Tab-separated table of C-alpha atoms in Angstrom:
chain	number	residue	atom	x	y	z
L	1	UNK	CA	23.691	81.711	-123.399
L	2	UNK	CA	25.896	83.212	-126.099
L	3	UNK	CA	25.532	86.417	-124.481
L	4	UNK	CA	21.705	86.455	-124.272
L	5	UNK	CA	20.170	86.622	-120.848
L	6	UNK	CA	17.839	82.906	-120.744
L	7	UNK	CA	14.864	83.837	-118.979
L	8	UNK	CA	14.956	80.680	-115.975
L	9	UNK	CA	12.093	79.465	-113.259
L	10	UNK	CA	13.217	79.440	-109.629
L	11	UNK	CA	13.605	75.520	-109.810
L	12	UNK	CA	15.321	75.930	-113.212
L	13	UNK	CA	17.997	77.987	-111.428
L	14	UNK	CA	18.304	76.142	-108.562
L	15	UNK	CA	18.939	73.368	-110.676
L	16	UNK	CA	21.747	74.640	-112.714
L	17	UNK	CA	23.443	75.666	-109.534
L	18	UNK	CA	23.743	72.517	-108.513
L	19	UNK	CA	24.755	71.139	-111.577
L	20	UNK	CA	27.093	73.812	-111.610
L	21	UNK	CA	28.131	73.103	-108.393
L	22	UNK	CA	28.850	69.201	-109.268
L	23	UNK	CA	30.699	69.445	-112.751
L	24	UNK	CA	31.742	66.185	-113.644
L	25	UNK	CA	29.552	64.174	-110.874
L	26	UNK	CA	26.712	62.047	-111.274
L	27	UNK	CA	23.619	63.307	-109.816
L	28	UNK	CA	20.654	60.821	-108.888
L	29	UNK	CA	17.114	61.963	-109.378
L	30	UNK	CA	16.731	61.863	-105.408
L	31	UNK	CA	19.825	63.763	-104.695
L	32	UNK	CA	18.442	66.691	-107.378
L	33	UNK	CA	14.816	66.085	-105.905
L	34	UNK	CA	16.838	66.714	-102.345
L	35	UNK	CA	18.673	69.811	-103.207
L	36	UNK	CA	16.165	71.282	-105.483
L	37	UNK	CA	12.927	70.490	-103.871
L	38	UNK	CA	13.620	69.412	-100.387
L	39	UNK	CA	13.202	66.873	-97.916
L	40	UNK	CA	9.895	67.177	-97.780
L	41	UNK	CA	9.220	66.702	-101.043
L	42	UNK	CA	6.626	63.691	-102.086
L	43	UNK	CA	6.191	63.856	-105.537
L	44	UNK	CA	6.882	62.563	-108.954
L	45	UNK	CA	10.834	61.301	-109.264
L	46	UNK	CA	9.582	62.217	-113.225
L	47	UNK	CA	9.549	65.801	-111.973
L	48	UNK	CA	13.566	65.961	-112.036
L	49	UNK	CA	13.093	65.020	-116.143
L	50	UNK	CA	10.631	67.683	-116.979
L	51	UNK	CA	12.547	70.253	-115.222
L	52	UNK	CA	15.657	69.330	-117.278
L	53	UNK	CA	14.418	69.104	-119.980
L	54	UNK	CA	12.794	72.598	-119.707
L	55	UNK	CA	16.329	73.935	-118.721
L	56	UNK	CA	17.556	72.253	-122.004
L	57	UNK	CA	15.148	73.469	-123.894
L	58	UNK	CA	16.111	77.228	-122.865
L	59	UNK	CA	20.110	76.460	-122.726
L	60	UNK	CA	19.975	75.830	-126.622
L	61	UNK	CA	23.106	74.877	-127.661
L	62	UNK	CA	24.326	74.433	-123.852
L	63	UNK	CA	22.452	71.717	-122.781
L	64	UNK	CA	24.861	69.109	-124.436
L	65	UNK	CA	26.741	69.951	-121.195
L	66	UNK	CA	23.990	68.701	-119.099
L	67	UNK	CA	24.120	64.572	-120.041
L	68	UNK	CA	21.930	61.597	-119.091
L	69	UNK	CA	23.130	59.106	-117.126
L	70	UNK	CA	20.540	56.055	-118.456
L	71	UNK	CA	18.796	54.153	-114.766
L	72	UNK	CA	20.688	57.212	-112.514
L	73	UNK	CA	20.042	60.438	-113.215
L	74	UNK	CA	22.458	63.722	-114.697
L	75	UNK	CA	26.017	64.727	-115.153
L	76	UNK	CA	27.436	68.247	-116.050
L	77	UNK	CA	30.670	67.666	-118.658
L	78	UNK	CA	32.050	71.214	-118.028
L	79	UNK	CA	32.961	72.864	-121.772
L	80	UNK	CA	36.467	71.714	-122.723
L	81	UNK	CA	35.816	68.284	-120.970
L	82	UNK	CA	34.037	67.450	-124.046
């Protein structure tokens, strides 16, 4: 992020790849909870939020890229689209 290397968690990277992977797509909390954590995963939904906002937190400026979608879940606006 403006040419500093952001220090990211496994799940924080898996989860900009497939935001990165989906620019301009909405992405449910279960589809995220799906790529990122697996089938098998039985947590919290509320997981998907704290992780985000983590990777926000660390993106700085960035994370206006990364927008909520109120009742469904995230969309990446790629910079330009904005």
């Amino acid at each position: 992020v403006s040419g500093k290397n952001v220090p990211l968690t496994s799940k924080e990277l898996d989860l900009l790849y497939v935001f990165l992977s989906s620019p301009n797509r909405v992405l449910s909390r279960p589809y995220l909870i799906e790529r990122v954590w697996g089938y098998n995963y039985f947590g919290s939904p509320r997981t998907v939020d704290v992780h985000v906002r983590r990777l926000r937190e660390k993106l700085a400026k960035a994370a206006r890229f990364i927008t909520t979608v109120p009742c469904v879940g995230y969309k990446l606006i790629p910079p330009g689209s904005i």
